[in-house]
Amino acid sequence: MIPHDDGAAGPGTGLRLVLGSASPGRAEVLTRARVPFRVVVSGVAEAAVGAAAGDPSPAELAGLLAEAKGRDVAARVAAAGVDAPTLVLGCDSVFEFEGRSHGKPYEPEVAVERWRAQAGREGVLHSGHWLGLVLPESGAASGMAAEAGVVSAVVRFGAVTEAEIQAYVATGEPLHCAGAFTVDGAGAALVDGVDGDPNAVIGLSVAWLRRAAAALGQDFTRLWEPSNAQR
């Protein structure tokens, strides 16, 4: 596995990435893609972002949350200073079912009810992304170059039984996942298919990250450089 960036490399080495999320799924996506990174978790209150936006669509909400988290982390990274070009990635996911936004259920009873409703049907997982570029000696996050986007994928759920729903919820896995499911764990057995980027369903589209880095004038493949992978 590729180690997370511990900041031990010397000045000016390669391109770096900061992930503004504590999600194990997003971390695993980057690790599988051989992208070194370090984690800085944002202090953004999700409920406050949604309330301030009024009545955003599920896709809009995912984008707003990702931007708020990304900007919060980027400001802290810029204030601390960097010694190499550093990409800061903010992400958030919102599940859309029957036109409504669904975040993490947290409670087993809520997860069970959601699965009873979505079993045998389809929903859309929206993953918001915000990517900012912090340069050495920039000193502040104001005015930094950034890219934003939402990657959506249709999720087709299996016609699962009540016993299967209860067993899945009992694992605890769906309680902290948008839409009460994941495709990179036990929930994969209950999902018939995904139409779109499967990494986006986990919460982070590496393909989008590559395109966004290019739009910011950065070569994504520099993240694969040996100096980065050996930190």
XYZ file of N, CA and C in Angstrom:
693
model
N 0.843 -1.196 0.000
C 0.000 0.000 0.000
C 0.876 1.242 0.000
N 0.417 2.291 -0.663
C 1.160 3.546 -0.705
C 0.943 4.286 0.604
N 2.004 4.696 1.298
C 1.831 5.396 2.574
C 1.276 6.790 2.376
N 0.579 7.287 3.395
C 0.124 8.669 3.370
C 1.326 9.594 3.451
N 1.161 10.793 2.909
C 2.215 11.800 2.955
C 2.423 12.237 4.400
N 3.634 12.058 4.912
C 3.920 12.501 6.266
C 4.717 13.798 6.298
N 4.907 14.393 5.095
C 5.585 15.666 5.020
C 7.082 15.569 5.165
N 7.669 14.353 5.063
C 9.086 14.185 5.319
C 9.966 14.523 4.124
N 9.368 14.633 2.937
C 10.178 14.896 1.759
C 10.754 16.299 1.807
N 11.839 16.475 1.101
C 12.503 17.774 1.099
C 11.734 18.802 0.319
N 12.145 20.067 0.370
C 11.443 21.144 -0.300
C 11.452 20.980 -1.815
N 10.318 21.345 -2.409
C 10.230 21.367 -3.852
C 10.071 20.017 -4.525
N 9.865 18.945 -3.780
C 9.760 17.630 -4.395
C 8.342 17.355 -4.855
N 8.193 17.120 -6.147
C 6.945 16.641 -6.701
C 5.724 17.517 -6.476
N 4.576 16.855 -6.606
C 3.267 17.447 -6.392
C 2.632 16.718 -5.230
N 1.941 17.434 -4.374
C 1.350 16.806 -3.190
C -0.169 16.938 -3.181
N -0.791 16.062 -2.414
C -2.248 16.068 -2.303
C -2.660 16.012 -0.839
N -3.602 16.867 -0.470
C -4.216 16.831 0.849
C -5.677 16.462 0.656
N -6.124 15.425 1.340
C -7.519 14.997 1.289
C -8.252 15.587 2.474
N -9.258 16.399 2.201
C -10.020 17.031 3.273
C -11.192 16.187 3.708
N -10.948 14.938 4.027
C -12.005 14.011 4.409
C -11.414 12.889 5.240
N -12.166 12.438 6.245
C -11.734 11.309 7.070
C -12.321 9.994 6.575
N -12.974 10.008 5.404
C -13.634 8.812 4.885
C -12.638 7.702 4.563
N -12.797 6.516 5.181
C -11.923 5.391 4.843
C -12.076 4.974 3.382
N -13.284 5.098 2.841
C -13.515 4.730 1.450
C -12.732 5.609 0.491
N -12.750 6.916 0.727
C -11.992 7.828 -0.145
C -10.495 7.570 -0.022
N -10.048 7.321 1.195
C -8.628 7.021 1.394
C -8.240 5.762 0.632
N -9.110 4.762 0.643
C -8.807 3.511 -0.046
C -8.790 3.707 -1.561
N -9.681 4.557 -2.084
C -9.678 4.844 -3.520
C -8.335 5.432 -3.935
N -7.837 6.413 -3.190
C -6.550 7.016 -3.510
C -5.405 6.022 -3.354
N -5.462 5.188 -2.327
C -4.406 4.201 -2.102
C -4.348 3.206 -3.251
N -5.515 2.722 -3.687
C -5.539 1.795 -4.820
C -5.013 2.450 -6.092
N -5.253 3.762 -6.221
C -4.795 4.501 -7.403
C -3.332 4.915 -7.291
N -2.659 4.489 -6.228
C -1.249 4.774 -5.987
C -0.975 6.274 -5.888
N -1.880 6.972 -5.209
C -1.747 8.414 -5.006
C -1.447 8.683 -3.538
N -0.230 9.098 -3.194
C 0.082 9.450 -1.801
C -0.697 10.695 -1.385
N -1.028 10.776 -0.116
C -1.799 11.920 0.376
C -1.671 11.999 1.887
N -2.059 13.146 2.412
C -2.245 13.264 3.859
C -3.641 13.801 4.108
N -4.173 13.521 5.265
C -5.551 13.890 5.591
C -5.577 15.087 6.528
N -6.402 16.064 6.180
C -6.713 17.181 7.077
C -8.231 17.301 7.070
N -8.861 17.008 8.184
C -10.326 16.991 8.249
C -10.864 18.396 8.470
N -11.890 18.746 7.730
C -12.481 20.082 7.849
C -13.325 20.200 9.110
N -13.564 21.435 9.505
C -14.415 21.698 10.652
C -15.772 22.236 10.245
N -16.159 22.006 9.005
C -17.420 22.535 8.474
C -18.621 21.781 9.046
N -19.639 22.520 9.454
C -20.893 21.925 9.924
C -21.800 21.714 8.716
N -22.039 20.469 8.356
C -22.809 20.164 7.148
C -24.214 20.754 7.199
N -24.865 20.664 8.332
C -26.236 21.171 8.442
C -26.302 22.663 8.169
N -25.298 23.387 8.621
C -25.280 24.837 8.420
C -25.135 25.185 6.949
N -24.327 24.400 6.231
C -24.144 24.657 4.794
C -25.456 24.450 4.062
N -26.150 23.344 4.370
C -27.423 23.078 3.719
C -28.477 24.117 4.039
N -28.516 24.559 5.295
C -29.506 25.562 5.705
C -29.264 26.893 5.017
N -27.998 27.271 4.874
C -27.663 28.546 4.248
C -28.007 28.557 2.760
N -28.036 27.373 2.150
C -28.291 27.277 0.712
C -29.774 27.295 0.377
N -30.633 27.213 1.381
C -32.066 27.219 1.128
C -32.570 25.833 0.802
N -32.895 25.596 -0.463
C -33.439 24.299 -0.864
C -32.689 23.782 -2.091
N -31.410 23.425 -1.934
C -30.637 22.956 -3.084
C -31.056 21.558 -3.521
N -30.814 21.249 -4.774
C -31.046 19.888 -5.250
C -29.996 18.977 -4.624
N -30.202 17.653 -4.646
C -29.195 16.751 -4.086
C -27.806 16.950 -4.695
N -27.740 17.132 -6.013
C -26.453 17.342 -6.672
C -25.834 18.673 -6.236
N -26.652 19.709 -6.153
C -26.144 21.011 -5.718
C -25.628 20.948 -4.284
N -26.341 20.231 -3.431
C -25.923 20.115 -2.033
C -24.575 19.410 -1.932
N -24.377 18.354 -2.711
C -23.097 17.651 -2.702
C -21.962 18.586 -3.097
N -22.203 19.408 -4.112
C -21.188 20.356 -4.549
C -20.900 21.426 -3.521
N -21.941 21.942 -2.889
C -21.771 22.985 -1.877
C -20.992 22.463 -0.674
N -21.308 21.252 -0.245
C -20.610 20.672 0.908
C -19.138 20.417 0.586
N -18.875 19.902 -0.608
C -17.492 19.638 -0.999
C -16.684 20.931 -1.052
N -17.277 21.978 -1.603
C -16.565 23.260 -1.688
C -16.310 23.854 -0.309
N -17.310 23.805 0.548
C -17.138 24.358 1.895
C -16.020 23.642 2.640
N -15.998 22.323 2.543
C -14.961 21.546 3.231
C -13.590 21.774 2.604
N -13.556 21.808 1.271
C -12.286 22.027 0.597
C -11.693 23.383 0.908
N -12.512 24.428 0.878
C -12.014 25.774 1.166
C -11.548 25.892 2.618
N -12.246 25.247 3.518
C -11.847 25.285 4.925
C -10.466 24.659 5.117
N -10.257 23.502 4.519
C -8.966 22.829 4.645
C -7.882 23.590 3.891
N -8.194 24.102 2.707
C -7.206 24.833 1.922
C -6.711 26.072 2.657
N -7.616 26.744 3.365
C -7.216 27.931 4.117
C -6.215 27.569 5.196
N -6.432 26.437 5.848
C -5.502 26.025 6.906
C -4.162 25.560 6.335
N -4.224 24.855 5.211
C -2.987 24.405 4.571
C -2.175 25.608 4.096
N -2.849 26.593 3.492
C -2.155 27.780 3.005
C -1.567 28.587 4.155
N -2.305 28.689 5.256
C -1.816 29.448 6.409
C -0.581 28.795 7.022
N -0.543 27.460 7.006
C 0.605 26.746 7.558
C 1.804 26.803 6.626
N 1.541 26.993 5.325
C 2.610 27.056 4.347
C 2.944 25.697 3.771
N 3.359 25.671 2.519
C 3.757 24.439 1.845
C 5.106 24.666 1.179
N 5.846 23.583 0.952
C 7.134 23.709 0.285
C 7.132 23.075 -1.097
N 5.936 22.710 -1.578
C 5.764 22.180 -2.925
C 4.325 22.445 -3.345
N 4.040 22.517 -4.646
C 2.654 22.688 -5.082
C 1.764 21.624 -4.440
N 0.667 22.062 -3.857
C -0.184 21.145 -3.089
C -1.638 21.283 -3.523
N -2.219 20.158 -3.940
C -3.631 20.110 -4.285
C -4.425 19.766 -3.031
N -5.495 20.504 -2.791
C -6.356 20.247 -1.634
C -7.723 19.813 -2.161
N -8.143 18.622 -1.769
C -9.378 18.041 -2.290
C -10.451 17.946 -1.216
N -11.567 18.607 -1.455
C -12.731 18.487 -0.589
C -13.783 17.644 -1.286
N -14.444 16.760 -0.553
C -15.444 15.865 -1.137
C -16.644 15.723 -0.207
N -17.786 15.464 -0.798
C -18.952 15.061 -0.006
C -19.936 14.352 -0.919
N -20.687 13.420 -0.360
C -21.630 12.630 -1.145
C -23.049 12.772 -0.623
N -23.990 12.841 -1.543
C -25.413 12.910 -1.212
C -26.142 11.901 -2.095
N -26.975 11.081 -1.495
C -27.747 10.093 -2.242
C -29.123 10.661 -2.557
N -29.523 10.534 -3.809
C -30.839 11.016 -4.238
C -31.757 9.830 -4.516
N -32.898 9.828 -3.828
C -33.887 8.775 -4.044
C -35.255 9.421 -4.084
N -35.961 9.188 -5.183
C -37.278 9.786 -5.404
C -37.214 11.306 -5.281
N -36.127 11.885 -5.779
C -35.994 13.339 -5.810
C -35.582 13.981 -4.510
N -35.339 13.185 -3.490
C -34.978 13.733 -2.176
C -33.534 13.401 -1.821
N -32.923 14.291 -1.027
C -31.550 14.082 -0.575
C -31.527 13.176 0.646
N -30.582 12.236 0.645
C -30.397 11.361 1.792
C -28.915 11.329 2.149
N -28.614 11.672 3.378
C -27.243 11.584 3.853
C -27.044 10.297 4.628
N -26.247 10.349 5.659
C -25.974 9.171 6.484
C -27.154 8.905 7.425
N -27.601 7.665 7.543
C -28.756 7.380 8.396
C -28.431 7.427 9.890
N -27.232 7.073 10.278
C -26.748 7.051 11.655
C -27.466 6.026 12.545
N -28.794 5.969 12.499
C -29.554 5.053 13.354
C -29.976 3.803 12.573
N -29.887 2.614 13.194
C -30.266 1.375 12.507
C -31.697 1.405 11.957
N -32.622 1.977 12.727
C -34.015 2.011 12.288
C -34.171 2.805 10.991
N -33.417 3.888 10.884
C -33.482 4.724 9.680
C -32.906 3.959 8.497
N -31.786 3.271 8.702
C -31.165 2.495 7.629
C -32.099 1.388 7.135
N -32.788 0.728 8.052
C -33.723 -0.332 7.669
C -34.854 0.232 6.814
N -35.420 1.350 7.225
C -36.520 1.950 6.469
C -36.075 2.366 5.068
N -34.872 2.905 4.973
C -34.380 3.316 3.653
C -34.212 2.108 2.740
N -33.688 1.013 3.285
C -33.500 -0.170 2.463
C -34.821 -0.797 2.052
N -35.802 -0.753 2.933
C -37.116 -1.268 2.555
C -37.680 -0.495 1.369
N -37.409 0.799 1.337
C -37.923 1.636 0.264
C -37.143 1.464 -1.038
N -35.811 1.321 -0.948
C -34.993 1.326 -2.163
C -34.687 -0.054 -2.731
N -34.997 -1.116 -2.007
C -34.734 -2.472 -2.498
C -35.433 -2.718 -3.834
N -34.688 -3.215 -4.807
C -35.244 -3.491 -6.121
C -35.431 -2.263 -6.987
N -34.939 -1.118 -6.531
C -35.145 0.127 -7.271
C -33.795 0.802 -7.543
N -33.848 2.043 -8.032
C -32.638 2.774 -8.373
C -32.574 4.105 -7.646
N -31.367 4.576 -7.435
C -31.134 5.903 -6.884
C -29.890 6.472 -7.526
N -29.575 7.720 -7.218
C -28.401 8.378 -7.792
C -27.501 8.862 -6.667
N -26.237 8.481 -6.744
C -25.252 8.939 -5.765
C -24.478 10.089 -6.382
N -24.570 11.257 -5.742
C -23.866 12.448 -6.212
C -22.641 12.678 -5.330
N -21.465 12.708 -5.929
C -20.244 12.997 -5.181
C -19.689 14.347 -5.621
N -19.712 15.304 -4.700
C -19.178 16.627 -4.979
C -17.677 16.651 -4.769
N -16.980 17.394 -5.624
C -15.528 17.528 -5.536
C -15.150 19.003 -5.656
N -14.175 19.413 -4.870
C -13.582 20.751 -4.994
C -12.079 20.603 -4.846
N -11.337 21.135 -5.812
C -9.887 21.003 -5.805
C -9.233 22.368 -5.889
N -8.466 22.704 -4.863
C -7.751 23.972 -4.836
C -6.252 23.744 -4.926
N -5.533 24.730 -5.438
C -4.077 24.624 -5.591
C -3.395 25.634 -4.675
N -2.628 25.114 -3.726
C -1.851 25.955 -2.812
C -0.394 25.905 -3.268
N 0.187 27.078 -3.507
C 1.564 27.158 -3.982
C 2.491 27.636 -2.871
N 3.767 27.264 -2.935
C 4.708 27.757 -1.927
C 4.711 29.284 -1.861
N 4.786 29.796 -0.655
C 4.831 31.233 -0.393
C 3.545 31.953 -0.786
N 2.438 31.179 -1.008
C 1.175 31.848 -1.329
C 0.635 32.584 -0.119
N 0.770 31.966 1.073
C 0.435 32.656 2.319
C -1.029 32.750 2.661
N -1.933 32.619 1.693
C -3.364 32.733 1.982
C -4.153 31.968 0.945
N -5.373 31.583 1.321
C -6.219 30.820 0.412
C -7.085 31.709 -0.463
N -7.165 32.996 -0.144
C -8.029 33.897 -0.900
C -7.526 34.015 -2.335
N -8.425 33.833 -3.267
C -8.083 33.978 -4.669
C -7.341 32.808 -5.272
N -7.180 31.701 -4.554
C -6.446 30.570 -5.111
C -7.241 29.941 -6.253
N -6.505 29.375 -7.210
C -7.152 28.690 -8.321
C -7.843 27.439 -7.815
N -9.016 27.152 -8.357
C -9.775 25.988 -7.901
C -10.687 25.476 -9.011
N -11.020 24.201 -8.924
C -11.972 23.556 -9.817
C -13.024 22.858 -8.965
N -14.243 22.794 -9.475
C -15.321 22.141 -8.734
C -16.190 21.343 -9.699
N -16.769 20.266 -9.193
C -17.653 19.469 -10.029
C -18.349 18.379 -9.238
N -19.412 17.869 -9.795
C -20.176 16.783 -9.175
C -20.211 15.613 -10.146
N -19.841 14.443 -9.655
C -19.884 13.224 -10.471
C -21.012 12.351 -9.930
N -21.956 12.010 -10.800
C -23.136 11.259 -10.374
C -23.181 9.885 -11.031
N -23.703 8.920 -10.316
C -23.827 7.562 -10.843
C -25.132 6.944 -10.358
N -25.762 6.193 -11.232
C -27.006 5.497 -10.884
C -26.655 4.176 -10.199
N -27.317 3.917 -9.086
C -27.090 2.685 -8.334
C -28.353 1.831 -8.409
N -28.181 0.585 -8.872
C -29.314 -0.336 -8.985
C -29.256 -1.345 -7.833
N -30.261 -1.280 -6.958
C -30.282 -2.132 -5.769
C -30.956 -3.470 -6.055
N -30.466 -4.501 -5.409
C -31.069 -5.813 -5.551
C -32.408 -5.887 -4.824
N -33.224 -6.833 -5.245
C -34.518 -7.053 -4.590
C -34.285 -7.901 -3.339
N -33.686 -7.297 -2.355
C -33.266 -8.033 -1.159
C -34.451 -8.302 -0.230
N -34.284 -9.312 0.611
C -35.337 -9.697 1.541
C -35.211 -8.912 2.842
N -36.251 -8.993 3.652
C -36.221 -8.338 4.964
C -35.090 -8.901 5.819
N -34.882 -10.210 5.751
C -33.806 -10.824 6.531
C -32.444 -10.298 6.091
N -32.270 -10.116 4.786
C -31.002 -9.600 4.276
C -30.786 -8.147 4.709
N -31.851 -7.373 4.699
C -31.753 -5.984 5.157
C -31.333 -5.943 6.614
N -31.989 -6.717 7.434
C -31.677 -6.724 8.870
C -30.232 -7.164 9.115
N -29.798 -8.176 8.381
C -28.435 -8.679 8.545
C -27.411 -7.624 8.126
N -27.701 -6.904 7.035
C -26.764 -5.885 6.565
C -26.678 -4.728 7.559
N -27.814 -4.253 8.006
C -27.816 -3.134 8.955
C -27.107 -3.542 10.248
N -27.244 -4.810 10.645
C -26.597 -5.295 11.865
C -25.074 -5.244 11.781
N -24.513 -5.203 10.559
C -23.059 -5.085 10.429
C -22.576 -3.701 10.851
N -23.477 -2.728 10.867
C -23.104 -1.364 11.216
C -22.554 -0.561 10.057
N -22.239 -1.234 8.966
C -21.620 -0.551 7.819
C -22.449 0.592 7.235
N -23.759 0.411 7.035
C -24.513 1.458 6.342
C -24.826 2.698 7.176
N -24.569 2.657 8.469
C -24.987 3.764 9.337
C -24.247 5.060 9.040
N -23.049 4.965 8.510
C -22.246 6.162 8.254
C -21.941 6.330 6.777
N -22.866 5.842 5.942
C -22.704 5.961 4.487
C -23.911 6.682 3.900
N -23.661 7.621 2.996
C -24.762 8.317 2.325
C -25.637 7.300 1.610
N -26.937 7.338 1.882
C -27.847 6.390 1.258
C -27.922 5.048 1.951
N -27.199 4.869 3.045
C -27.212 3.629 3.829
C -26.647 2.441 3.070
N -25.648 2.685 2.232
C -25.025 1.577 1.518
C -23.625 1.987 1.077
N -22.839 0.994 0.728
C -21.555 1.206 0.081
C -21.320 0.071 -0.891
N -20.518 0.323 -1.914
C -20.240 -0.725 -2.898
C -18.842 -1.310 -2.713
N -18.140 -0.876 -1.670
C -16.780 -1.383 -1.443
C -16.681 -2.163 -0.136
N -17.817 -2.707 0.297
C -17.840 -3.486 1.526
C -18.932 -4.532 1.448
N -19.552 -4.813 2.584
C -20.609 -5.826 2.624
C -21.782 -5.463 1.717
N -22.035 -4.163 1.564
C -23.160 -3.719 0.751
C -23.054 -4.099 -0.714
N -21.849 -4.442 -1.174
C -21.675 -4.822 -2.581
C -22.551 -6.013 -2.947
N -22.843 -6.877 -1.982
C -23.663 -8.057 -2.251
C -25.120 -7.697 -2.508
N -25.523 -6.510 -2.109
C -26.920 -6.094 -2.236
C -27.144 -5.115 -3.374
N -26.086 -4.782 -4.100
C -26.184 -3.833 -5.220
C -26.008 -4.600 -6.518
N -27.011 -4.512 -7.407
C -26.949 -5.252 -8.666
C -26.018 -4.604 -9.691
N -25.841 -3.294 -9.613
C -24.976 -2.647 -10.591
C -24.898 -1.154 -10.400
N -23.909 -0.561 -11.066
C -23.692 0.882 -11.029
C -23.541 1.367 -12.462
N -24.284 2.391 -12.820
C -24.157 3.016 -14.128
C -23.420 4.333 -13.947
N -22.112 4.304 -14.208
C -21.284 5.483 -13.993
C -19.978 5.089 -13.335
N -19.277 6.072 -12.807
C -17.976 5.852 -12.183
C -18.163 5.194 -10.815
N -17.745 3.934 -10.639
C -17.923 3.272 -9.342
C -17.133 3.941 -8.226
N -15.986 4.555 -8.549
C -15.228 5.269 -7.523
C -16.005 6.461 -6.984
N -16.804 7.087 -7.852
C -17.628 8.211 -7.405
C -18.665 7.749 -6.399
N -19.148 6.511 -6.547
C -20.118 5.970 -5.595
C -19.454 5.776 -4.235
N -18.177 5.425 -4.242
C -17.442 5.301 -2.985
C -17.178 6.675 -2.385
N -17.127 7.699 -3.259
C -17.001 9.060 -2.743
C -15.939 9.929 -3.375
N -15.155 9.368 -4.325
C -14.078 10.160 -4.913
C -13.763 9.630 -6.307
N -13.993 10.454 -7.318
C -13.685 10.071 -8.688
C -12.243 10.462 -9.007
N -11.375 9.453 -9.160
C -9.982 9.734 -9.501
C -9.890 10.305 -10.914
N -10.790 9.881 -11.792
C -10.803 10.421 -13.148
C -11.091 11.924 -13.119
N -12.051 12.338 -12.264
C -12.326 13.774 -12.133
C -11.113 14.491 -11.555
N -10.461 13.894 -10.580
C -9.285 14.495 -9.960
C -8.194 14.744 -10.995
N -7.975 13.780 -11.874
C -6.967 13.953 -12.924
C -7.318 15.126 -13.829
N -8.575 15.206 -14.260
C -8.989 16.292 -15.154
C -8.894 17.648 -14.460
N -9.303 17.695 -13.192
C -9.272 18.951 -12.453
C -7.839 19.419 -12.230
N -6.942 18.482 -11.931
C -5.535 18.843 -11.750
C -4.981 19.450 -13.040
N -5.338 18.852 -14.171
C -4.873 19.376 -15.461
C -5.411 20.786 -15.702
N -6.670 21.018 -15.324
C -7.261 22.348 -15.493
C -6.551 23.393 -14.636
N -5.925 22.942 -13.553
C -5.173 23.842 -12.681
C -3.696 23.918 -13.085
N -3.371 23.314 -14.238
C -2.004 23.370 -14.742
C -1.059 22.390 -14.090
N -1.609 21.340 -13.445
C -0.786 20.367 -12.742
C -0.923 18.989 -13.391
N 0.200 18.318 -13.546
C 0.228 16.980 -14.130
C -0.063 15.958 -13.032
N -1.223 15.346 -13.099
C -1.641 14.365 -12.097
C -0.614 13.258 -11.913
N 0.046 12.854 -12.999
C 0.973 11.734 -12.909
C 2.192 12.054 -12.042
N 2.431 13.323 -11.740
C 3.537 13.667 -10.832
C 3.293 13.129 -9.425
N 2.030 12.852 -9.107
C 1.735 12.256 -7.802
C 2.285 10.833 -7.700
N 2.589 10.237 -8.848
C 3.140 8.877 -8.860
C 4.652 8.869 -8.778
N 5.283 10.031 -8.730
C 6.722 10.079 -8.731
C 7.295 9.318 -7.524
N 8.444 8.631 -7.713
C 9.040 7.868 -6.608
C 9.275 8.706 -5.355
N 9.632 9.987 -5.521
C 9.883 10.825 -4.338
C 8.631 10.994 -3.497
N 7.459 10.941 -4.167
C 6.205 11.025 -3.415
C 5.876 9.686 -2.766
N 6.010 8.594 -3.522
C 5.594 7.282 -3.038
C 6.463 6.789 -1.885
N 7.678 7.315 -1.764
C 8.578 6.824 -0.733
C 8.554 7.660 0.521
N 7.668 8.617 0.634
C 7.639 9.446 1.848
C 7.252 8.621 3.054
